[in-house]
Amino acid sequence: MIEYLIFAVFAGLLLHGIHRKAIARIQGRPGPPVWQEILHVLKFSFKETWIPWTASRTLFVAVVFIAIGIWSAALVVLLTGESLLLLFGIYMLHKIVEHGLGLSSGSPYGKFGAIRSVMSAASEIPLFATIAAVYLVTHSLMISDILAWQTANGPLLIAVPPAAAALYIVVLAKMHYSPFAVIESKEIVSGNMTEHFGVWRAGLDVAFGLKTFVLLYAFILLFIGPIPLLAAAVAMLILLLSLSFICATTPMLSPFDTVTIQIGAAGLIVVYILIMGAIL
Amino acid sequence: MMSMKKQNALIMTVLAGGVCIAASVAGSAGLLPLWAAAVLVIVFFPVFLVSLGLWWNASEKEGDTPFIGY
Amino acid sequence: MFDLPIEGAQLMALEFGDIVDYFSVYTGTLFVFALLFTVLAIVSLPEKPMDIVFGGDAYYTKDIPLDLLRFQRFMAIACGLATLGAMASGDIFNFTLFSSMIGITNIGIVAAVRNRHVLEAAFQYGIVAMVATVPLFGGAAIVLASTGTLSIWALAGAAAVPLLAKIFLVLGVMGEGMAPFYIGKAEITRAPGAPYVLMIHVSSLLLFLRVVEIVLTV
């Protein structure tokens, strides 16, 4: 199990590096090498580390552990084919981590990031719509059952494309440099992560690498189905490049526009589900 | 005192890493139910990572006097 | 009820007549999280919030007075206990009761903060939470009236609960603090006392996760 985790951490960080490189190339810059994010984690973990005097000490440290823990758990959920609802829960708990990161430091920038993270809780609603649509079609929320359904009936991407679009928005909302990433936008320094430096930041980067890997892999598993490892890696790369393209060409939205777009997307999918439910 | 800190971090790293490896080996060999192995790995993996970082950045010499002006 | 492919295997079930309190992999995980953050609220001291004066170099730190800290911590622990109850309950009425208790304690956590913005937001949020108790308890009442039981265990998979009751339950929980009513809460989180203010967010997210499980199960 630990071997999967370590693989996922490195793969996720590499995906972050590719993301940065792709954004840079699209914007006509040379960009950092693709392994830069792995080097970043090593660099941060060698920096001198302490807890800021203004911070709520226990919470400040605990959120780093919780961040790594929940995304490790998410990877285990995916690998063992547990309930999709559990993955949904972990995604929601990530919101609490973001919130706790910002609040615990006592820094005003962190606090702004935390408040924005409460407002952007709208990004969870498309995910709920995805789950509802998948449940309507496959009559199960166990990932193993969903995979079995796809082996029998073909990819869910073809059966329920709007649900895939909703999950795509959810994944996009959690990418670095995404138009929805208001909680870490640069006008509030690094938002909720501003005061987490050194080893704490290295731990967070590991958690976020895991998160990117899990979310991309979950998208492939849920909407394309069980495919060989190499094909899954290629599919994840293509998915990531499409996300990078959006991140590179779209400016950061304002917090209110973020909420409007995400709730709007969720609303469209709810309408779709109601129509589909009426037909089925 | 500084070297104590380094030693404690090393002990934590080794312990947590040991639990992670033992749990995943025992889990895949069937000695431990899979869920128990998963819980152990999920709990001890963050501990391992953070204490690894704290171990290799813990300094053994006294630092500079920080600037406490303004 | 655990032949339903929704929330993973059964971990534990405790019978009280027809009401069965149970843990599945899903609700068990949620319970552990509620416990974790309650313990964090108990053991961690609050932060010292920094305020910067924009447009200058000035900044100052605030200290949270001890009596405010004690009250906030008490309310945060009460909120944690209500969340634990809502995660473990196998009865729709108990669940709605714990939900409204979470709504009340959420206001309590910030009620003693002397900041106009926070108090105003808490007041508005309080009104929404109070109004939301109508569909919340209404949903539970419709469940009882149409099926004759409130036990999630007995109702699981029977598809006996009318859609209206489910919509009411979800609406009620949304009113206790989920999107789109959480906008009032965004201002509440200006209040100092990170571990306690975090509890507001934890409780309402976990509550929403639980109601999703209930609505899909019954």
PDB file of C-alpha atoms in Angstrom, chain A:
ATOM      1  CA  MET A   1       0.000   0.000   0.000  1.00  0.00           C
ATOM      2  CA  ILE A   2       2.794   2.378   0.938  1.00  0.00           C
ATOM      3  CA  GLU A   3       4.384   1.744  -2.459  1.00  0.00           C
ATOM      4  CA  TYR A   4       1.245   3.019  -4.217  1.00  0.00           C
ATOM      5  CA  LEU A   5       1.221   6.091  -1.989  1.00  0.00           C
ATOM      6  CA  ILE A   6       4.841   6.964  -2.700  1.00  0.00           C
ATOM      7  CA  PHE A   7       4.310   6.372  -6.411  1.00  0.00           C
ATOM      8  CA  ALA A   8       1.202   8.594  -6.356  1.00  0.00           C
ATOM      9  CA  VAL A   9       3.064  11.379  -4.543  1.00  0.00           C
ATOM     10  CA  PHE A  10       5.834  11.466  -7.142  1.00  0.00           C
ATOM     11  CA  ALA A  11       3.402  11.052 -10.034  1.00  0.00           C
ATOM     12  CA  GLY A  12       1.204  13.844  -8.678  1.00  0.00           C
ATOM     13  CA  LEU A  13       4.140  16.203  -8.215  1.00  0.00           C
ATOM     14  CA  LEU A  14       5.346  15.366 -11.716  1.00  0.00           C
ATOM     15  CA  LEU A  15       1.847  16.170 -13.015  1.00  0.00           C
ATOM     16  CA  HIS A  16       2.091  19.552 -11.241  1.00  0.00           C
ATOM     17  CA  GLY A  17       5.426  20.120 -13.005  1.00  0.00           C
ATOM     18  CA  ILE A  18       3.956  19.194 -16.387  1.00  0.00           C
ATOM     19  CA  HIS A  19       1.024  21.516 -15.634  1.00  0.00           C
ATOM     20  CA  ARG A  20       3.386  24.433 -15.014  1.00  0.00           C
ATOM     21  CA  LYS A  21       5.470  23.606 -18.077  1.00  0.00           C
ATOM     22  CA  ALA A  22       2.404  23.382 -20.305  1.00  0.00           C
ATOM     23  CA  ILE A  23       1.030  26.692 -19.021  1.00  0.00           C
ATOM     24  CA  ALA A  24       4.409  28.333 -19.640  1.00  0.00           C
ATOM     25  CA  ARG A  25       4.697  26.964 -23.189  1.00  0.00           C
ATOM     26  CA  ILE A  26       1.148  28.082 -24.043  1.00  0.00           C
ATOM     27  CA  GLN A  27       2.002  31.563 -22.744  1.00  0.00           C
ATOM     28  CA  GLY A  28       5.234  31.586 -24.775  1.00  0.00           C
ATOM     29  CA  ARG A  29       7.613  31.256 -21.813  1.00  0.00           C
ATOM     30  CA  PRO A  30      10.267  28.550 -21.448  1.00  0.00           C
ATOM     31  CA  GLY A  31       8.922  27.498 -18.028  1.00  0.00           C
ATOM     32  CA  PRO A  32      10.570  25.373 -15.326  1.00  0.00           C
ATOM     33  CA  PRO A  33      11.660  21.774 -15.953  1.00  0.00           C
ATOM     34  CA  VAL A  34       8.887  19.245 -15.351  1.00  0.00           C
ATOM     35  CA  TRP A  35      10.487  17.821 -12.203  1.00  0.00           C
ATOM     36  CA  GLN A  36      10.609  21.284 -10.622  1.00  0.00           C
ATOM     37  CA  GLU A  37       7.728  20.575  -8.205  1.00  0.00           C
ATOM     38  CA  ILE A  38       9.512  17.493  -6.829  1.00  0.00           C
ATOM     39  CA  LEU A  39      12.603  19.638  -6.272  1.00  0.00           C
ATOM     40  CA  HIS A  40      10.371  22.256  -4.605  1.00  0.00           C
ATOM     41  CA  VAL A  41       9.176  19.730  -2.043  1.00  0.00           C
ATOM     42  CA  LEU A  42      12.754  18.685  -1.286  1.00  0.00           C
ATOM     43  CA  LYS A  43      13.839  22.320  -1.085  1.00  0.00           C
ATOM     44  CA  PHE A  44      11.033  23.260   1.309  1.00  0.00           C
ATOM     45  CA  SER A  45      11.712  20.253   3.512  1.00  0.00           C
ATOM     46  CA  PHE A  46      15.346  21.362   3.963  1.00  0.00           C
ATOM     47  CA  LYS A  47      14.371  24.886   5.047  1.00  0.00           C
ATOM     48  CA  GLU A  48      14.433  25.916   8.678  1.00  0.00           C
ATOM     49  CA  THR A  49      10.988  25.331  10.163  1.00  0.00           C
ATOM     50  CA  TRP A  50       9.112  26.642  13.154  1.00  0.00           C
ATOM     51  CA  ILE A  51       5.579  27.657  14.107  1.00  0.00           C
ATOM     52  CA  PRO A  52       4.685  31.362  13.835  1.00  0.00           C
ATOM     53  CA  TRP A  53       4.118  33.100  17.151  1.00  0.00           C
ATOM     54  CA  THR A  54       0.642  34.268  16.152  1.00  0.00           C
ATOM     55  CA  ALA A  55      -0.564  30.817  15.080  1.00  0.00           C
ATOM     56  CA  SER A  56      -2.913  28.427  16.840  1.00  0.00           C
ATOM     57  CA  ARG A  57      -0.053  25.967  17.282  1.00  0.00           C
ATOM     58  CA  THR A  58      -1.831  22.607  17.422  1.00  0.00           C
ATOM     59  CA  LEU A  59      -4.210  23.380  14.580  1.00  0.00           C
ATOM     60  CA  PHE A  60      -1.421  24.888  12.472  1.00  0.00           C
ATOM     61  CA  VAL A  61       0.475  21.592  12.513  1.00  0.00           C
ATOM     62  CA  ALA A  62      -2.537  19.267  12.595  1.00  0.00           C
ATOM     63  CA  VAL A  63      -3.999  20.485   9.293  1.00  0.00           C
ATOM     64  CA  VAL A  64      -0.812  19.452   7.481  1.00  0.00           C
ATOM     65  CA  PHE A  65      -1.165  15.902   8.815  1.00  0.00           C
ATOM     66  CA  ILE A  66      -4.874  15.870   8.006  1.00  0.00           C
ATOM     67  CA  ALA A  67      -4.225  17.109   4.457  1.00  0.00           C
ATOM     68  CA  ILE A  68      -1.805  14.256   3.734  1.00  0.00           C
ATOM     69  CA  GLY A  69      -4.000  11.756   5.585  1.00  0.00           C
ATOM     70  CA  ILE A  70      -7.254  12.473   3.742  1.00  0.00           C
ATOM     71  CA  TRP A  71      -5.699  12.259   0.280  1.00  0.00           C
ATOM     72  CA  SER A  72      -3.878   9.049   1.218  1.00  0.00           C
ATOM     73  CA  ALA A  73      -7.280   7.765   2.278  1.00  0.00           C
ATOM     74  CA  ALA A  74      -8.771   8.930  -1.022  1.00  0.00           C
ATOM     75  CA  LEU A  75      -6.160   6.946  -2.940  1.00  0.00           C
ATOM     76  CA  VAL A  76      -6.957   3.858  -0.862  1.00  0.00           C
ATOM     77  CA  VAL A  77     -10.683   4.368  -1.565  1.00  0.00           C
ATOM     78  CA  LEU A  78      -9.979   4.452  -5.302  1.00  0.00           C
ATOM     79  CA  LEU A  79      -7.686   1.437  -5.268  1.00  0.00           C
ATOM     80  CA  THR A  80      -9.998  -0.739  -3.185  1.00  0.00           C
ATOM     81  CA  GLY A  81     -13.120   0.246  -5.142  1.00  0.00           C
ATOM     82  CA  GLU A  82     -14.935   1.591  -2.060  1.00  0.00           C
ATOM     83  CA  SER A  83     -17.923   3.947  -2.134  1.00  0.00           C
ATOM     84  CA  LEU A  84     -17.869   7.013  -4.376  1.00  0.00           C
ATOM     85  CA  LEU A  85     -19.669   8.778  -1.543  1.00  0.00           C
ATOM     86  CA  LEU A  86     -16.533   8.373   0.566  1.00  0.00           C
ATOM     87  CA  LEU A  87     -14.471  10.104  -2.121  1.00  0.00           C
ATOM     88  CA  PHE A  88     -17.063  12.895  -2.158  1.00  0.00           C
ATOM     89  CA  GLY A  89     -16.738  13.172   1.633  1.00  0.00           C
ATOM     90  CA  ILE A  90     -12.966  13.408   1.443  1.00  0.00           C
ATOM     91  CA  TYR A  91     -13.217  16.092  -1.206  1.00  0.00           C
ATOM     92  CA  MET A  92     -15.481  18.078   1.127  1.00  0.00           C
ATOM     93  CA  LEU A  93     -13.081  17.566   4.024  1.00  0.00           C
ATOM     94  CA  HIS A  94     -10.367  19.086   1.869  1.00  0.00           C
ATOM     95  CA  LYS A  95     -12.410  22.272   2.113  1.00  0.00           C
ATOM     96  CA  ILE A  96     -12.068  22.137   5.887  1.00  0.00           C
ATOM     97  CA  VAL A  97      -8.320  21.683   5.499  1.00  0.00           C
ATOM     98  CA  GLU A  98      -8.107  24.746   3.250  1.00  0.00           C
ATOM     99  CA  HIS A  99     -10.183  26.691   5.738  1.00  0.00           C
ATOM    100  CA  GLY A 100      -8.142  25.507   8.713  1.00  0.00           C
ATOM    101  CA  LEU A 101      -4.856  26.307   6.989  1.00  0.00           C
ATOM    102  CA  GLY A 102      -5.856  29.919   6.575  1.00  0.00           C
ATOM    103  CA  LEU A 103      -7.517  30.455   9.940  1.00  0.00           C
ATOM    104  CA  SER A 104      -4.868  28.781  12.085  1.00  0.00           C
ATOM    105  CA  SER A 105      -2.023  31.106  11.144  1.00  0.00           C
ATOM    106  CA  GLY A 106      -3.413  34.404  12.444  1.00  0.00           C
ATOM    107  CA  SER A 107      -2.197  36.121   9.279  1.00  0.00           C
ATOM    108  CA  PRO A 108      -4.712  38.422   7.559  1.00  0.00           C
ATOM    109  CA  TYR A 109      -3.782  36.970   4.157  1.00  0.00           C
ATOM    110  CA  GLY A 110      -4.409  33.468   5.416  1.00  0.00           C
ATOM    111  CA  LYS A 111      -7.714  34.628   6.810  1.00  0.00           C
ATOM    112  CA  PHE A 112      -8.768  36.116   3.469  1.00  0.00           C
ATOM    113  CA  GLY A 113      -7.884  32.815   1.841  1.00  0.00           C
ATOM    114  CA  ALA A 114      -9.928  30.948   4.434  1.00  0.00           C
ATOM    115  CA  ILE A 115     -12.977  33.179   3.948  1.00  0.00           C
ATOM    116  CA  ARG A 116     -12.711  32.731   0.177  1.00  0.00           C
ATOM    117  CA  SER A 117     -12.541  28.992   0.717  1.00  0.00           C
ATOM    118  CA  VAL A 118     -15.881  29.136   2.557  1.00  0.00           C
ATOM    119  CA  MET A 119     -17.407  31.120  -0.289  1.00  0.00           C
ATOM    120  CA  SER A 120     -16.059  28.776  -2.956  1.00  0.00           C
ATOM    121  CA  ALA A 121     -17.770  25.858  -1.233  1.00  0.00           C
ATOM    122  CA  ALA A 122     -20.000  26.086  -4.304  1.00  0.00           C
ATOM    123  CA  SER A 123     -17.440  23.934  -6.103  1.00  0.00           C
ATOM    124  CA  GLU A 124     -18.777  20.908  -4.237  1.00  0.00           C
ATOM    125  CA  ILE A 125     -22.247  21.188  -5.742  1.00  0.00           C
ATOM    126  CA  PRO A 126     -21.285  20.027  -9.270  1.00  0.00           C
ATOM    127  CA  LEU A 127     -19.651  17.010  -7.623  1.00  0.00           C
ATOM    128  CA  PHE A 128     -22.918  16.117  -5.921  1.00  0.00           C
ATOM    129  CA  ALA A 129     -24.678  16.403  -9.293  1.00  0.00           C
ATOM    130  CA  THR A 130     -22.095  14.022 -10.768  1.00  0.00           C
ATOM    131  CA  ILE A 131     -22.748  11.480  -8.053  1.00  0.00           C
ATOM    132  CA  ALA A 132     -26.505  11.697  -8.518  1.00  0.00           C
ATOM    133  CA  ALA A 133     -26.209  11.187 -12.290  1.00  0.00           C
ATOM    134  CA  VAL A 134     -23.822   8.244 -11.904  1.00  0.00           C
ATOM    135  CA  TYR A 135     -26.158   6.651  -9.347  1.00  0.00           C
ATOM    136  CA  LEU A 136     -29.164   7.052 -11.632  1.00  0.00           C
ATOM    137  CA  VAL A 137     -27.382   5.206 -14.435  1.00  0.00           C
ATOM    138  CA  THR A 138     -25.400   2.510 -12.634  1.00  0.00           C
ATOM    139  CA  HIS A 139     -27.679   2.052  -9.552  1.00  0.00           C
ATOM    140  CA  SER A 140     -24.600   1.786  -7.347  1.00  0.00           C
ATOM    141  CA  LEU A 141     -22.090   4.107  -5.763  1.00  0.00           C
ATOM    142  CA  MET A 142     -19.414   1.489  -5.131  1.00  0.00           C
ATOM    143  CA  ILE A 143     -16.499   2.288  -7.443  1.00  0.00           C
ATOM    144  CA  SER A 144     -16.002  -1.435  -8.101  1.00  0.00           C
ATOM    145  CA  ASP A 145     -19.622  -1.709  -9.313  1.00  0.00           C
ATOM    146  CA  ILE A 146     -19.244   1.385 -11.485  1.00  0.00           C
ATOM    147  CA  LEU A 147     -16.147  -0.149 -13.097  1.00  0.00           C
ATOM    148  CA  ALA A 148     -18.031  -3.410 -13.674  1.00  0.00           C
ATOM    149  CA  TRP A 149     -20.924  -1.469 -15.239  1.00  0.00           C
ATOM    150  CA  GLN A 150     -18.547   0.243 -17.642  1.00  0.00           C
ATOM    151  CA  THR A 151     -16.907  -3.046 -18.604  1.00  0.00           C
ATOM    152  CA  ALA A 152     -20.370  -4.314 -19.561  1.00  0.00           C
ATOM    153  CA  ASN A 153     -21.931  -1.169 -21.059  1.00  0.00           C
ATOM    154  CA  GLY A 154     -19.087   1.060 -22.228  1.00  0.00           C
ATOM    155  CA  PRO A 155     -17.688   4.284 -20.751  1.00  0.00           C
ATOM    156  CA  LEU A 156     -19.900   6.544 -18.641  1.00  0.00           C
ATOM    157  CA  LEU A 157     -18.407   9.461 -20.564  1.00  0.00           C
ATOM    158  CA  ILE A 158     -20.698   8.480 -23.446  1.00  0.00           C
ATOM    159  CA  ALA A 159     -23.672   7.546 -21.227  1.00  0.00           C
ATOM    160  CA  VAL A 160     -23.743  10.723 -19.073  1.00  0.00           C
ATOM    161  CA  PRO A 161     -21.502  13.406 -20.644  1.00  0.00           C
ATOM    162  CA  PRO A 162     -22.868  16.281 -18.458  1.00  0.00           C
ATOM    163  CA  ALA A 163     -21.831  14.419 -15.305  1.00  0.00           C
ATOM    164  CA  ALA A 164     -18.324  14.157 -16.724  1.00  0.00           C
ATOM    165  CA  ALA A 165     -18.391  17.884 -17.466  1.00  0.00           C
ATOM    166  CA  ALA A 166     -19.393  18.579 -13.859  1.00  0.00           C
ATOM    167  CA  LEU A 167     -16.517  16.508 -12.483  1.00  0.00           C
ATOM    168  CA  TYR A 168     -14.225  18.252 -14.959  1.00  0.00           C
ATOM    169  CA  ILE A 169     -15.194  21.613 -13.422  1.00  0.00           C
ATOM    170  CA  VAL A 170     -14.568  20.185  -9.957  1.00  0.00           C
ATOM    171  CA  VAL A 171     -11.099  18.973 -10.932  1.00  0.00           C
ATOM    172  CA  LEU A 172     -10.379  22.296 -12.626  1.00  0.00           C
ATOM    173  CA  ALA A 173     -11.407  24.200  -9.488  1.00  0.00           C
ATOM    174  CA  LYS A 174      -8.728  22.393  -7.495  1.00  0.00           C
ATOM    175  CA  MET A 175      -5.823  22.903  -9.936  1.00  0.00           C
ATOM    176  CA  HIS A 176      -3.087  25.448  -9.279  1.00  0.00           C
ATOM    177  CA  TYR A 177      -3.430  28.623 -11.437  1.00  0.00           C
ATOM    178  CA  SER A 178      -7.026  27.668 -12.249  1.00  0.00           C
ATOM    179  CA  PRO A 179      -9.575  30.442 -12.903  1.00  0.00           C
ATOM    180  CA  PHE A 180     -11.393  29.197  -9.787  1.00  0.00           C
ATOM    181  CA  ALA A 181      -8.318  29.087  -7.497  1.00  0.00           C
ATOM    182  CA  VAL A 182      -9.299  32.297  -5.688  1.00  0.00           C
ATOM    183  CA  ILE A 183      -8.122  31.025  -2.316  1.00  0.00           C
ATOM    184  CA  GLU A 184      -4.467  31.128  -3.363  1.00  0.00           C
ATOM    185  CA  SER A 185      -4.607  34.035  -5.767  1.00  0.00           C
ATOM    186  CA  LYS A 186      -1.641  36.353  -5.651  1.00  0.00           C
ATOM    187  CA  GLU A 187      -3.363  39.514  -4.463  1.00  0.00           C
ATOM    188  CA  ILE A 188      -3.587  37.813  -1.069  1.00  0.00           C
ATOM    189  CA  VAL A 189       0.071  36.620  -1.262  1.00  0.00           C
ATOM    190  CA  SER A 190      -0.408  32.824  -1.205  1.00  0.00           C
ATOM    191  CA  GLY A 191      -3.854  32.928   0.375  1.00  0.00           C
ATOM    192  CA  ASN A 192      -4.458  30.256   2.947  1.00  0.00           C
ATOM    193  CA  MET A 193      -0.954  28.769   2.556  1.00  0.00           C
ATOM    194  CA  THR A 194       0.870  32.065   3.188  1.00  0.00           C
ATOM    195  CA  GLU A 195       2.164  31.202   6.650  1.00  0.00           C
ATOM    196  CA  HIS A 196       2.935  27.527   6.076  1.00  0.00           C
ATOM    197  CA  PHE A 197       6.618  27.418   5.211  1.00  0.00           C
ATOM    198  CA  GLY A 198       9.461  24.909   5.370  1.00  0.00           C
ATOM    199  CA  VAL A 199       8.470  21.364   6.235  1.00  0.00           C
ATOM    200  CA  TRP A 200       4.803  22.357   6.597  1.00  0.00           C
ATOM    201  CA  ARG A 201       4.735  23.613   3.008  1.00  0.00           C
ATOM    202  CA  ALA A 202       6.571  20.512   1.804  1.00  0.00           C
ATOM    203  CA  GLY A 203       3.905  18.378   3.495  1.00  0.00           C
ATOM    204  CA  LEU A 204       1.139  20.431   1.897  1.00  0.00           C
ATOM    205  CA  ASP A 205       2.751  20.134  -1.528  1.00  0.00           C
ATOM    206  CA  VAL A 206       2.874  16.374  -1.078  1.00  0.00           C
ATOM    207  CA  ALA A 207      -0.816  16.379  -0.128  1.00  0.00           C
ATOM    208  CA  PHE A 208      -1.737  18.534  -3.128  1.00  0.00           C
ATOM    209  CA  GLY A 209       0.298  16.286  -5.437  1.00  0.00           C
ATOM    210  CA  LEU A 210      -1.623  13.300  -4.108  1.00  0.00           C
ATOM    211  CA  LYS A 211      -4.856  15.236  -4.578  1.00  0.00           C
ATOM    212  CA  THR A 212      -4.132  16.016  -8.235  1.00  0.00           C
ATOM    213  CA  PHE A 213      -3.220  12.384  -8.897  1.00  0.00           C
ATOM    214  CA  VAL A 214      -6.342  11.089  -7.136  1.00  0.00           C
ATOM    215  CA  LEU A 215      -8.733  13.512  -8.840  1.00  0.00           C
ATOM    216  CA  LEU A 216      -7.371  12.868 -12.335  1.00  0.00           C
ATOM    217  CA  TYR A 217      -7.277   9.114 -11.758  1.00  0.00           C
ATOM    218  CA  ALA A 218     -10.821   9.197 -10.339  1.00  0.00           C
ATOM    219  CA  PHE A 219     -12.030  10.998 -13.464  1.00  0.00           C
ATOM    220  CA  ILE A 220     -10.450   8.338 -15.695  1.00  0.00           C
ATOM    221  CA  LEU A 221     -11.822   5.463 -13.585  1.00  0.00           C
ATOM    222  CA  LEU A 222     -15.322   6.919 -13.302  1.00  0.00           C
ATOM    223  CA  PHE A 223     -15.868   8.024 -16.881  1.00  0.00           C
ATOM    224  CA  ILE A 224     -13.575   5.916 -19.064  1.00  0.00           C
ATOM    225  CA  GLY A 225     -13.502   2.745 -17.002  1.00  0.00           C
ATOM    226  CA  PRO A 226     -10.853   0.197 -16.107  1.00  0.00           C
ATOM    227  CA  ILE A 227      -8.075   0.565 -18.680  1.00  0.00           C
ATOM    228  CA  PRO A 228      -4.453  -0.668 -18.575  1.00  0.00           C
ATOM    229  CA  LEU A 229      -2.047   1.349 -16.459  1.00  0.00           C
ATOM    230  CA  LEU A 230      -0.127   2.854 -19.369  1.00  0.00           C
ATOM    231  CA  ALA A 231      -3.315   3.881 -21.176  1.00  0.00           C
ATOM    232  CA  ALA A 232      -4.595   5.400 -17.911  1.00  0.00           C
ATOM    233  CA  ALA A 233      -1.374   7.394 -17.572  1.00  0.00           C
ATOM    234  CA  VAL A 234      -1.718   8.719 -21.128  1.00  0.00           C
ATOM    235  CA  ALA A 235      -5.387   9.571 -20.523  1.00  0.00           C
ATOM    236  CA  MET A 236      -4.469  11.420 -17.307  1.00  0.00           C
ATOM    237  CA  LEU A 237      -1.801  13.355 -19.183  1.00  0.00           C
ATOM    238  CA  ILE A 238      -4.253  14.389 -21.915  1.00  0.00           C
ATOM    239  CA  LEU A 239      -6.812  15.405 -19.275  1.00  0.00           C
ATOM    240  CA  LEU A 240      -4.141  17.415 -17.458  1.00  0.00           C
ATOM    241  CA  LEU A 241      -3.031  19.177 -20.649  1.00  0.00           C
ATOM    242  CA  SER A 242      -6.620  20.202 -21.398  1.00  0.00           C
ATOM    243  CA  LEU A 243      -6.849  21.623 -17.856  1.00  0.00           C
ATOM    244  CA  SER A 244      -3.496  23.406 -18.310  1.00  0.00           C
ATOM    245  CA  PHE A 245      -4.793  24.961 -21.512  1.00  0.00           C
ATOM    246  CA  ILE A 246      -7.794  26.430 -19.656  1.00  0.00           C
ATOM    247  CA  CYS A 247      -5.589  27.617 -16.781  1.00  0.00           C
ATOM    248  CA  ALA A 248      -3.138  29.241 -19.195  1.00  0.00           C
ATOM    249  CA  THR A 249      -5.707  31.149 -21.215  1.00  0.00           C
ATOM    250  CA  THR A 250      -8.203  32.174 -18.525  1.00  0.00           C
ATOM    251  CA  PRO A 251      -7.572  34.921 -15.981  1.00  0.00           C
ATOM    252  CA  MET A 252      -8.381  34.407 -12.291  1.00  0.00           C
ATOM    253  CA  LEU A 253     -12.086  35.025 -11.743  1.00  0.00           C
ATOM    254  CA  SER A 254     -13.393  37.148  -8.909  1.00  0.00           C
ATOM    255  CA  PRO A 255     -14.736  35.130  -5.967  1.00  0.00           C
ATOM    256  CA  PHE A 256     -18.338  35.978  -6.801  1.00  0.00           C
ATOM    257  CA  ASP A 257     -17.957  34.983 -10.473  1.00  0.00           C
ATOM    258  CA  THR A 258     -16.456  31.697  -9.301  1.00  0.00           C
ATOM    259  CA  VAL A 259     -19.534  30.966  -7.216  1.00  0.00           C
ATOM    260  CA  THR A 260     -21.896  32.040 -10.008  1.00  0.00           C
ATOM    261  CA  ILE A 261     -20.258  29.831 -12.644  1.00  0.00           C
ATOM    262  CA  GLN A 262     -20.047  26.771 -10.402  1.00  0.00           C
ATOM    263  CA  ILE A 263     -23.629  27.046  -9.173  1.00  0.00           C
ATOM    264  CA  GLY A 264     -24.744  27.717 -12.746  1.00  0.00           C
ATOM    265  CA  ALA A 265     -23.017  24.553 -13.974  1.00  0.00           C
ATOM    266  CA  ALA A 266     -24.523  22.554 -11.123  1.00  0.00           C
ATOM    267  CA  GLY A 267     -27.973  23.981 -11.935  1.00  0.00           C
ATOM    268  CA  LEU A 268     -27.719  22.903 -15.584  1.00  0.00           C
ATOM    269  CA  ILE A 269     -26.757  19.396 -14.509  1.00  0.00           C
ATOM    270  CA  VAL A 270     -29.616  19.217 -12.011  1.00  0.00           C
ATOM    271  CA  VAL A 271     -32.008  20.064 -14.858  1.00  0.00           C
ATOM    272  CA  TYR A 272     -30.357  17.338 -16.954  1.00  0.00           C
ATOM    273  CA  ILE A 273     -30.711  14.812 -14.119  1.00  0.00           C
ATOM    274  CA  LEU A 274     -34.382  15.677 -13.630  1.00  0.00           C
ATOM    275  CA  ILE A 275     -35.057  15.199 -17.354  1.00  0.00           C
ATOM    276  CA  MET A 276     -33.045  11.963 -17.375  1.00  0.00           C
ATOM    277  CA  GLY A 277     -34.852  10.748 -14.250  1.00  0.00           C
ATOM    278  CA  ALA A 278     -38.204  11.472 -15.910  1.00  0.00           C
ATOM    279  CA  ILE A 279     -37.170   9.529 -19.040  1.00  0.00           C
ATOM    280  CA  LEU A 280     -35.704   6.560 -17.168  1.00  0.00           C
TER     281      LEU A 280
END
